[in-house]
Coordinates of C-alpha atoms in Angstrom, one line a residue:
X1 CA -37.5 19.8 -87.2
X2 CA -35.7 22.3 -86.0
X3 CA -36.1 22.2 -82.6
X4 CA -35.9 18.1 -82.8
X5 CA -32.0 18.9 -84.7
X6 CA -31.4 21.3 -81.6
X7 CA -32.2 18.6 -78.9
X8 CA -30.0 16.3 -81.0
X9 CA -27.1 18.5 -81.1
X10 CA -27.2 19.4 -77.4
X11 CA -27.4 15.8 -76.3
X12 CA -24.0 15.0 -78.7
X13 CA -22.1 18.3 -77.6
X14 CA -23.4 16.5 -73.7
X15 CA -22.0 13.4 -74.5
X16 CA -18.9 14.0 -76.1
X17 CA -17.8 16.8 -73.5
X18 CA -18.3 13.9 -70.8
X19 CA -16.1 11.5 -72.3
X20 CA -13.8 14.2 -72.5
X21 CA -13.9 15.5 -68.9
X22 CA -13.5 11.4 -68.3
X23 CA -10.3 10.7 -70.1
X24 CA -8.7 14.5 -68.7
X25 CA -8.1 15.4 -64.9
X26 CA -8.6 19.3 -66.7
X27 CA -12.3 20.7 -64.8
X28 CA -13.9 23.8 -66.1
X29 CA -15.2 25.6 -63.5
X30 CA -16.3 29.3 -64.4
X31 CA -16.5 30.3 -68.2
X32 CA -13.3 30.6 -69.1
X33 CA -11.3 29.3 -65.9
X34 CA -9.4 26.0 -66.2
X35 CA -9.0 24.6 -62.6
X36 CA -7.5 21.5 -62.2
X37 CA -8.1 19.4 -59.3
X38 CA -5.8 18.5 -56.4
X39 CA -3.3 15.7 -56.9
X40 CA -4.5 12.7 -55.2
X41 CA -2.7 12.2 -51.5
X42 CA -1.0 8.3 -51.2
X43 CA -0.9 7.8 -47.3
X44 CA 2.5 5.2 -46.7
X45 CA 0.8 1.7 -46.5
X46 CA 0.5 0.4 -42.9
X47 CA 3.2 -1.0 -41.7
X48 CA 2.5 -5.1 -41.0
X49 CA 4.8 -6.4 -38.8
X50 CA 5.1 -10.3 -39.7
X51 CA 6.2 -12.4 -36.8
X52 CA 9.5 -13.7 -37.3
X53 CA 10.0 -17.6 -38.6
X54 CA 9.8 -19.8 -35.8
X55 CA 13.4 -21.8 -35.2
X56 CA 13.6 -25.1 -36.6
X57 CA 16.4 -27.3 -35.9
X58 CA 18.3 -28.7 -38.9
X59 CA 17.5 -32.6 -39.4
X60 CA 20.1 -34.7 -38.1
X61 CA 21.2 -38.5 -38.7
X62 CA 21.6 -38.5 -34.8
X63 CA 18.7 -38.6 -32.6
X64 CA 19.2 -37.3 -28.9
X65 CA 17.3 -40.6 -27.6
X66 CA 18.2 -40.6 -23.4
X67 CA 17.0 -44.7 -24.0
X68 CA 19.2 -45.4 -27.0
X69 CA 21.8 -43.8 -25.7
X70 CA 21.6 -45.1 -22.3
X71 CA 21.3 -48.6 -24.0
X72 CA 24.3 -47.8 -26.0
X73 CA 26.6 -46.7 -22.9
X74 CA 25.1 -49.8 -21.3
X75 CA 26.7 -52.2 -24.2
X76 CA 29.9 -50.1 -24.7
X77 CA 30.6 -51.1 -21.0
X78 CA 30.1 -54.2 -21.4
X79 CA 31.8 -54.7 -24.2
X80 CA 34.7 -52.8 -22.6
X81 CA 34.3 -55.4 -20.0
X82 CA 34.4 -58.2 -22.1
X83 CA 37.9 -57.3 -24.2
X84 CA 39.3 -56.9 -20.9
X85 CA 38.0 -60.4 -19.6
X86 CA 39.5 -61.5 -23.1
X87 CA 43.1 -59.8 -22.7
X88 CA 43.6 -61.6 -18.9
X89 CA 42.7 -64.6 -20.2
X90 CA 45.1 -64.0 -22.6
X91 CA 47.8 -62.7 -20.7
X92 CA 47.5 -65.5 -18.2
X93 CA 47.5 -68.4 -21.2
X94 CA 51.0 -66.9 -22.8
X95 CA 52.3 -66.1 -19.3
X96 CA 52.3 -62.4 -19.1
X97 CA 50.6 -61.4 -16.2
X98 CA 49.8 -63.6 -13.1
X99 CA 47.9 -60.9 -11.3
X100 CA 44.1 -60.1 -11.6
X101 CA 44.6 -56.2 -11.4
X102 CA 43.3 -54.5 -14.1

């Protein structure tokens, strides 16, 4: 019995000296000499370079069509064209021009 009391109190002392070296950085090295282990080195974390954000333009109402704008031009012309046309013709009915410069 005695020896089986011996085994059991070994084992415990085992255990619980474990648990203890677990929750303390504190190592026993030789009887009687408390070393205590280095502090853990934290290397800088590598640098990531992230590209930078690609350039979007801002939405606009205005679209930079070449065909709508070339259509537009087209119309303003002729529009310009046609209040000209208008203004002799009406120049010529109330008398104030008789000449076709313009």
């Amino acid at each position: 019995m005695n020896k089986s009391v011996l085994a059991a109190v070994c084992t415990g002392a085992l255990l619980l000296s474990t648990q203890a070296m677990a929750r303390v950085d504190v190592f026993l090295g030789l009887p009687g000499v408390v070393v205590a282990p280095p502090p853990p080195v934290y290397y800088p974390p590598p640098v990531v370079y992230e590209p930078a954000p690609r350039y979007v333009p801002p939405p606009s109402a205005w679209y930079d069509d070449r065909w709508e704008r070339r259509q537009y031009r087209r119309w303003l012309r002729d529009q310009r064209e046609r209040e000209r046309w208008e203004r002799r013709q009406w120049e010529r009915a109330h008398g104030w021009r008789d000449r076709d410069d313009d």
